[in-house]
Amino acid sequence: QDHGCRLPILIVPGFMSSALRVERSEEQPTWKGKRIWLSLDKLGFSAAVAAATRSRNRGPDPGGADESTGRRSAFRAAKATTNALMHNFDAEHPDPDEKDDGCPQAHEPLQVFRERCLRNSWVNHIMLKSPTEEMEGVRLKPIEGLEGINFLTESALTKPLTSVFSHVIEELKQVGYEEGVDLDAAPYDWRFAPSVLQARDRYFDHLRARVEALDRKGTGVVLLGHSMGNK
């Protein structure tokens, strides 16, 4: 391969394919700087993940199940809970102005109450007040660079299940691409329309700056877009 003809690549991910972190949170100050998309502990999946971890630690069983069985179980539990997340939130908050009194429901186990509160808080951070505004006291930002598009979670157990561009990035690095030299990514807050991203974060100004930084030799840059990233 003639590396002299290799063009720099800038990856623009699709909808929901950029990891998000908490920049500001009045509701959950300890979440500041931490990943929220996607974060299974903030979604209240600790029990499912713990069960999957125990399954993995036991190793293959005599019946032939391998260690990926636990991870698949955790993924199925996460998927099912995510599908029901918005429905549950609406059921618990029929009035948008109604506040949870913070008390466990009758006969509700403490762990269930804690995970319910985490799910509700997670929704409060992800949802928008309007098409151009986040909820009061909340500010999320995309995680920059390749870190923001390789995997959506950081947990060793669930990381392989949330791969986005990790395989593409690995293949490009295998043929000599280097992050920040001729390979970069342009994650964005996928909750907002492109016009809002520009007005709010000047996203496309930063995108142009990334292209110019990669185009050191004047050869041009390949924009590798997926889904919404092509818009």
Tab-separated table of N, CA and C in Angstrom, residues 12-130:
chain	number	residue	atom	x	y	z
A	12	VAL	N	-18.064	10.843	10.779
A	12	VAL	CA	-19.235	11.555	11.306
A	12	VAL	C	-20.308	10.492	11.591
A	13	PRO	N	-20.564	10.199	12.855
A	13	PRO	CA	-21.457	9.077	13.213
A	13	PRO	C	-22.926	9.391	12.956
A	14	GLY	N	-23.755	8.349	13.097
A	14	GLY	CA	-25.186	8.488	12.880
A	14	GLY	C	-25.952	8.825	14.147
A	15	PHE	N	-27.258	8.756	14.026
A	15	PHE	CA	-28.165	9.080	15.132
A	15	PHE	C	-27.911	8.159	16.321
A	16	MET	N	-27.793	8.740	17.496
A	16	MET	CA	-27.583	8.031	18.763
A	16	MET	C	-26.244	7.318	18.823
A	17	SER	N	-25.326	7.635	17.912
A	17	SER	CA	-24.034	6.937	17.853
A	17	SER	C	-22.876	7.736	18.423
A	18	SER	N	-23.167	8.882	19.022
A	18	SER	CA	-22.147	9.655	19.731
A	18	SER	C	-22.381	9.517	21.231
A	19	ALA	N	-21.334	9.182	21.969
A	19	ALA	CA	-21.457	9.106	23.423
A	19	ALA	C	-21.600	10.510	23.993
A	20	LEU	N	-22.414	10.642	25.041
A	20	LEU	CA	-22.637	11.939	25.682
A	20	LEU	C	-22.181	11.884	27.134
A	21	ARG	N	-21.648	13.007	27.608
A	21	ARG	CA	-21.242	13.110	29.014
A	21	ARG	C	-21.978	14.280	29.662
A	22	VAL	N	-21.999	14.278	30.979
A	22	VAL	CA	-22.672	15.336	31.734
A	22	VAL	C	-21.680	16.472	31.980
A	23	GLU	N	-22.013	17.632	31.481
A	23	GLU	CA	-21.186	18.816	31.748
A	23	GLU	C	-21.698	19.573	32.966
A	24	ARG	N	-23.021	19.565	33.157
A	24	ARG	CA	-23.611	20.228	34.322
A	24	ARG	C	-24.896	19.502	34.712
A	25	SER	N	-25.107	19.328	36.022
A	25	SER	CA	-26.322	18.702	36.511
A	25	SER	C	-26.627	19.194	37.916
A	26	GLU	N	-27.717	19.924	38.055
A	26	GLU	CA	-28.142	20.349	39.381
A	26	GLU	C	-28.818	19.201	40.121
A	27	GLU	N	-29.425	18.282	39.374
A	27	GLU	CA	-30.130	17.152	39.974
A	27	GLU	C	-29.176	16.081	40.474
A	28	GLN	N	-28.100	15.824	39.693
A	28	GLN	CA	-27.122	14.785	40.047
A	28	GLN	C	-25.707	15.362	39.891
A	29	PRO	N	-25.270	16.195	40.827
A	29	PRO	CA	-23.947	16.836	40.704
A	29	PRO	C	-22.793	15.842	40.557
A	30	THR	N	-22.927	14.644	41.146
A	30	THR	CA	-21.833	13.669	41.074
A	30	THR	C	-21.701	13.063	39.672
A	31	TRP	N	-22.668	13.311	38.812
A	31	TRP	CA	-22.591	12.807	37.445
A	31	TRP	C	-21.736	13.696	36.543
A	32	LYS	N	-21.345	14.843	37.035
A	32	LYS	CA	-20.574	15.778	36.212
A	32	LYS	C	-19.291	15.115	35.688
A	33	GLY	N	-19.073	15.250	34.381
A	33	GLY	CA	-17.891	14.685	33.753
A	33	GLY	C	-18.022	13.224	33.390
A	34	LYS	N	-19.143	12.593	33.760
A	34	LYS	CA	-19.320	11.170	33.509
A	34	LYS	C	-20.212	10.914	32.298
A	35	ARG	N	-20.037	9.769	31.716
A	35	ARG	CA	-20.817	9.356	30.545
A	35	ARG	C	-22.258	9.061	30.958
A	36	ILE	N	-23.197	9.566	30.147
A	36	ILE	CA	-24.608	9.284	30.413
A	36	ILE	C	-25.248	8.544	29.252
A	37	TRP	N	-24.684	8.710	28.064
A	37	TRP	CA	-25.105	7.888	26.917
A	37	TRP	C	-23.873	7.190	26.386
A	38	LEU	N	-23.817	5.893	26.630
A	38	LEU	CA	-24.823	5.116	27.329
A	38	LEU	C	-24.219	4.662	28.654
A	39	SER	N	-24.992	4.723	29.736
A	39	SER	CA	-24.476	4.326	31.042
A	39	SER	C	-25.494	3.416	31.719
A	40	LEU	N	-25.186	2.119	31.781
A	40	LEU	CA	-26.145	1.162	32.321
A	40	LEU	C	-26.382	1.332	33.816
A	41	ASP	N	-25.365	1.788	34.563
A	41	ASP	CA	-25.581	1.968	35.994
A	41	ASP	C	-26.566	3.095	36.252
A	42	LYS	N	-26.538	4.153	35.408
A	42	LYS	CA	-27.486	5.256	35.578
A	42	LYS	C	-28.878	4.874	35.098
A	43	LEU	N	-28.963	3.798	34.325
A	43	LEU	CA	-30.266	3.304	33.877
A	43	LEU	C	-30.853	2.281	34.855
A	44	GLY	N	-30.126	1.994	35.929
A	44	GLY	CA	-30.650	1.078	36.928
A	44	GLY	C	-30.526	-0.378	36.543
A	45	PHE	N	-29.450	-0.725	35.808
A	45	PHE	CA	-29.271	-2.102	35.382
A	45	PHE	C	-28.275	-2.848	36.257
A	46	SER	N	-28.021	-2.364	37.458
A	46	SER	CA	-26.969	-2.965	38.272
A	46	SER	C	-27.247	-4.432	38.570
A	47	ALA	N	-28.517	-4.781	38.785
A	47	ALA	CA	-28.837	-6.175	39.114
A	47	ALA	C	-28.563	-7.089	37.922
A	48	ALA	N	-28.974	-6.650	36.728
A	48	ALA	CA	-28.764	-7.475	35.536
A	48	ALA	C	-27.278	-7.625	35.237
A	49	VAL	N	-26.544	-6.526	35.378
A	49	VAL	CA	-25.110	-6.579	35.105
A	49	VAL	C	-24.408	-7.451	36.130
A	50	ALA	N	-24.809	-7.346	37.400
A	50	ALA	CA	-24.194	-8.175	38.439
A	50	ALA	C	-24.451	-9.655	38.169
A	51	ALA	N	-25.670	-9.990	37.743
A	51	ALA	CA	-25.994	-11.385	37.446
A	51	ALA	C	-25.166	-11.898	36.280
A	52	ALA	N	-25.002	-11.040	35.259
A	52	ALA	CA	-24.211	-11.438	34.104
A	52	ALA	C	-22.749	-11.613	34.484
A	53	THR	N	-22.267	-10.757	35.391
A	53	THR	CA	-20.881	-10.862	35.845
A	53	THR	C	-20.658	-12.175	36.592
A	54	ARG	N	-21.618	-12.534	37.440
A	54	ARG	CA	-21.503	-13.801	38.171
A	54	ARG	C	-21.501	-14.981	37.209
A	55	SER	N	-22.336	-14.875	36.173
A	55	SER	CA	-22.387	-15.945	35.175
A	55	SER	C	-21.064	-16.062	34.448
A	56	ARG	N	-20.475	-14.911	34.111
A	56	ARG	CA	-19.192	-14.928	33.412
A	56	ARG	C	-18.097	-15.504	34.291
A	57	ASN	N	-18.108	-15.117	35.583
A	57	ASN	CA	-17.066	-15.580	36.489
A	57	ASN	C	-17.139	-17.082	36.745
A	58	ARG	N	-18.346	-17.661	36.613
A	58	ARG	CA	-18.470	-19.103	36.796
A	58	ARG	C	-17.864	-19.861	35.619
A	59	GLY	N	-17.749	-19.198	34.485
A	59	GLY	CA	-17.154	-19.841	33.316
A	59	GLY	C	-18.140	-20.743	32.618
A	60	PRO	N	-17.676	-21.468	31.583
A	60	PRO	CA	-18.553	-22.352	30.815
A	60	PRO	C	-19.157	-23.447	31.690
A	61	ASP	N	-20.438	-23.731	31.440
A	61	ASP	CA	-21.043	-24.815	32.211
A	61	ASP	C	-20.946	-26.114	31.420
A	62	PRO	N	-21.178	-27.256	32.084
A	62	PRO	CA	-21.037	-28.556	31.418
A	62	PRO	C	-21.953	-28.715	30.225
A	63	GLY	N	-23.038	-27.926	30.182
A	63	GLY	CA	-23.967	-28.048	29.073
A	63	GLY	C	-23.494	-27.377	27.809
A	64	GLY	N	-22.348	-26.698	27.885
A	64	GLY	CA	-21.783	-26.110	26.676
A	64	GLY	C	-21.968	-24.613	26.550
A	65	ALA	N	-22.604	-23.955	27.528
A	65	ALA	CA	-22.770	-22.502	27.444
A	65	ALA	C	-21.426	-21.834	27.663
A	66	ASP	N	-21.069	-20.858	26.848
A	66	ASP	CA	-19.797	-20.171	27.011
A	66	ASP	C	-19.991	-18.883	27.802
A	67	GLU	N	-18.891	-18.152	28.022
A	67	GLU	CA	-18.960	-16.975	28.883
A	67	GLU	C	-19.724	-15.829	28.257
A	68	SER	N	-20.013	-15.904	26.967
A	68	SER	CA	-20.788	-14.837	26.334
A	68	SER	C	-22.262	-14.923	26.693
A	69	THR	N	-22.694	-16.060	27.274
A	69	THR	CA	-24.096	-16.228	27.639
A	69	THR	C	-24.540	-15.157	28.620
A	70	GLY	N	-23.709	-14.887	29.628
A	70	GLY	CA	-24.045	-13.862	30.609
A	70	GLY	C	-24.153	-12.493	29.983
A	71	ARG	N	-23.260	-12.189	29.045
A	71	ARG	CA	-23.310	-10.892	28.397
A	71	ARG	C	-24.567	-10.753	27.546
A	72	ARG	N	-24.944	-11.851	26.886
A	72	ARG	CA	-26.163	-11.795	26.082
A	72	ARG	C	-27.381	-11.600	26.977
A	73	SER	N	-27.367	-12.234	28.143
A	73	SER	CA	-28.470	-12.072	29.084
A	73	SER	C	-28.560	-10.630	29.560
A	74	ALA	N	-27.407	-10.042	29.868
A	74	ALA	CA	-27.393	-8.646	30.313
A	74	ALA	C	-27.893	-7.733	29.213
A	75	PHE	N	-27.489	-8.026	27.986
A	75	PHE	CA	-27.916	-7.193	26.869
A	75	PHE	C	-29.429	-7.287	26.664
A	76	ARG	N	-29.974	-8.502	26.770
A	76	ARG	CA	-31.416	-8.669	26.601
A	76	ARG	C	-32.180	-7.925	27.693
A	77	ALA	N	-31.653	-7.994	28.931
A	77	ALA	CA	-32.299	-7.277	30.033
A	77	ALA	C	-32.229	-5.771	29.810
A	78	ALA	N	-31.071	-5.297	29.350
A	78	ALA	CA	-30.903	-3.870	29.091
A	78	ALA	C	-31.835	-3.410	27.984
A	79	LYS	N	-31.925	-4.208	26.921
A	79	LYS	CA	-32.781	-3.840	25.791
A	79	LYS	C	-34.237	-3.770	26.212
A	80	ALA	N	-34.688	-4.769	26.985
A	80	ALA	CA	-36.075	-4.803	27.429
A	80	ALA	C	-36.396	-3.609	28.325
A	81	THR	N	-35.449	-3.287	29.223
A	81	THR	CA	-35.681	-2.167	30.128
A	81	THR	C	-35.682	-0.843	29.376
A	82	THR	N	-34.785	-0.709	28.410
A	82	THR	CA	-34.737	0.522	27.622
A	82	THR	C	-36.025	0.717	26.846
A	83	ASN	N	-36.571	-0.357	26.276
A	83	ASN	CA	-37.812	-0.256	25.509
A	83	ASN	C	-38.965	0.213	26.377
A	84	ALA	N	-38.936	-0.186	27.661
A	84	ALA	CA	-40.030	0.178	28.570
A	84	ALA	C	-39.773	1.477	29.320
A	85	LEU	N	-38.593	2.047	29.129
A	85	LEU	CA	-38.159	3.182	29.951
A	85	LEU	C	-39.096	4.379	29.845
A	86	MET	N	-39.360	4.826	28.629
A	86	MET	CA	-40.196	6.004	28.448
A	86	MET	C	-41.622	5.741	28.903
A	87	HIS	N	-42.132	4.534	28.655
A	87	HIS	CA	-43.483	4.192	29.089
A	87	HIS	C	-43.578	4.253	30.610
A	88	ASN	N	-42.600	3.695	31.281
A	88	ASN	CA	-42.610	3.705	32.744
A	88	ASN	C	-42.530	5.117	33.289
A	89	PHE	N	-41.703	5.934	32.655
A	89	PHE	CA	-41.545	7.310	33.126
A	89	PHE	C	-42.868	8.071	32.998
A	90	ASP	N	-43.558	7.907	31.871
A	90	ASP	CA	-44.835	8.580	31.666
A	90	ASP	C	-45.859	8.108	32.701
A	91	ALA	N	-45.845	6.820	33.002
A	91	ALA	CA	-46.800	6.278	33.962
A	91	ALA	C	-46.562	6.841	35.359
A	92	GLU	N	-45.298	7.031	35.710
A	92	GLU	CA	-44.959	7.532	37.039
A	92	GLU	C	-45.082	9.050	37.130
A	93	HIS	N	-45.096	9.726	35.967
A	93	HIS	CA	-45.167	11.184	35.945
A	93	HIS	C	-46.262	11.639	34.977
A	94	PRO	N	-47.535	11.377	35.303
A	94	PRO	CA	-48.616	11.763	34.396
A	94	PRO	C	-48.710	13.270	34.195
A	95	ASP	N	-48.332	14.031	35.191
A	95	ASP	CA	-48.331	15.486	35.095
A	95	ASP	C	-46.882	15.953	35.000
A	96	PRO	N	-46.490	16.667	33.921
A	96	PRO	CA	-45.095	17.105	33.771
A	96	PRO	C	-44.600	17.955	34.928
A	97	ASP	N	-45.547	18.640	35.619
A	97	ASP	CA	-45.142	19.509	36.719
A	97	ASP	C	-45.158	18.788	38.063
A	98	GLU	N	-45.628	17.548	38.068
A	98	GLU	CA	-45.710	16.793	39.319
A	98	GLU	C	-44.338	16.294	39.727
A	99	LYS	N	-43.968	16.478	40.962
A	99	LYS	CA	-42.668	16.064	41.473
A	99	LYS	C	-42.792	14.762	42.257
A	100	ASP	N	-41.836	13.885	42.073
A	100	ASP	CA	-41.785	12.661	42.860
A	100	ASP	C	-41.469	13.038	44.293
A	101	ASP	N	-42.233	12.480	45.245
A	101	ASP	CA	-42.002	12.845	46.640
A	101	ASP	C	-40.764	12.172	47.222
A	102	GLY	N	-40.085	11.341	46.410
A	102	GLY	CA	-38.845	10.732	46.857
A	102	GLY	C	-39.019	9.550	47.777
A	103	CYS	N	-40.265	9.112	47.966
A	103	CYS	CA	-40.520	8.003	48.883
A	103	CYS	C	-40.754	6.708	48.108
A	104	PRO	N	-40.259	5.603	48.635
A	104	PRO	CA	-40.544	4.313	47.996
A	104	PRO	C	-42.047	4.040	47.998
A	105	GLN	N	-42.539	3.371	46.966
A	105	GLN	CA	-43.927	2.980	46.942
A	105	GLN	C	-44.141	1.851	47.940
A	106	ALA	N	-45.406	1.620	48.279
A	106	ALA	CA	-45.720	0.594	49.279
A	106	ALA	C	-45.116	-0.751	48.902
A	107	HIS	N	-44.424	-1.359	49.851
A	107	HIS	CA	-43.818	-2.686	49.693
A	107	HIS	C	-42.748	-2.721	48.595
A	108	GLU	N	-42.238	-1.569	48.198
A	108	GLU	CA	-41.213	-1.529	47.148
A	108	GLU	C	-39.834	-1.770	47.765
A	109	PRO	N	-39.096	-2.784	47.325
A	109	PRO	CA	-37.745	-3.022	47.859
A	109	PRO	C	-36.852	-1.807	47.617
A	110	LEU	N	-35.919	-1.575	48.526
A	110	LEU	CA	-35.052	-0.412	48.431
A	110	LEU	C	-34.269	-0.383	47.117
A	111	GLN	N	-33.776	-1.570	46.674
A	111	GLN	CA	-33.016	-1.625	45.431
A	111	GLN	C	-33.881	-1.231	44.239
A	112	VAL	N	-35.138	-1.687	44.237
A	112	VAL	CA	-36.056	-1.336	43.152
A	112	VAL	C	-36.317	0.165	43.155
A	113	PHE	N	-36.516	0.728	44.353
A	113	PHE	CA	-36.738	2.173	44.468
A	113	PHE	C	-35.538	2.956	43.954
A	114	ARG	N	-34.346	2.501	44.334
A	114	ARG	CA	-33.128	3.202	43.908
A	114	ARG	C	-32.983	3.177	42.388
A	115	GLU	N	-33.225	2.014	41.801
A	115	GLU	CA	-33.066	1.905	40.354
A	115	GLU	C	-34.159	2.674	39.616
A	116	ARG	N	-35.356	2.737	40.203
A	116	ARG	CA	-36.420	3.546	39.603
A	116	ARG	C	-36.031	5.017	39.603
A	117	CYS	N	-35.463	5.477	40.707
A	117	CYS	CA	-35.027	6.874	40.786
A	117	CYS	C	-33.922	7.165	39.781
A	118	LEU	N	-32.995	6.219	39.616
A	118	LEU	CA	-31.927	6.401	38.637
A	118	LEU	C	-32.485	6.506	37.226
A	119	ARG	N	-33.443	5.633	36.893
A	119	ARG	CA	-34.030	5.678	35.555
A	119	ARG	C	-34.729	7.011	35.308
A	120	ASN	N	-35.482	7.469	36.313
A	120	ASN	CA	-36.183	8.741	36.162
A	120	ASN	C	-35.202	9.895	35.994
A	121	SER	N	-34.130	9.861	36.767
A	121	SER	CA	-33.132	10.915	36.676
A	121	SER	C	-32.433	10.878	35.327
A	122	TRP	N	-32.146	9.673	34.849
A	122	TRP	CA	-31.521	9.532	33.529
A	122	TRP	C	-32.402	10.134	32.441
A	123	VAL	N	-33.703	9.845	32.502
A	123	VAL	CA	-34.635	10.408	31.521
A	123	VAL	C	-34.654	11.925	31.610
A	124	ASN	N	-34.641	12.467	32.827
A	124	ASN	CA	-34.640	13.917	32.998
A	124	ASN	C	-33.420	14.568	32.352
A	125	HIS	N	-32.324	13.834	32.278
A	125	HIS	CA	-31.117	14.373	31.658
A	125	HIS	C	-31.145	14.243	30.145
A	126	ILE	N	-31.690	13.146	29.641
A	126	ILE	CA	-31.675	12.903	28.205
A	126	ILE	C	-32.773	13.671	27.474
A	127	MET	N	-33.938	13.799	28.079
A	127	MET	CA	-35.061	14.449	27.411
A	127	MET	C	-34.800	15.948	27.248
A	128	LEU	N	-35.526	16.561	26.319
A	128	LEU	CA	-35.379	17.985	26.038
A	128	LEU	C	-36.606	18.756	26.509
A	129	LYS	N	-36.385	19.985	26.914
A	129	LYS	CA	-37.479	20.877	27.285
A	129	LYS	C	-38.222	21.339	26.043
A	130	SER	N	-37.478	21.541	24.961
A	130	SER	CA	-38.027	21.945	23.668
A	130	SER	C	-37.041	21.493	22.606
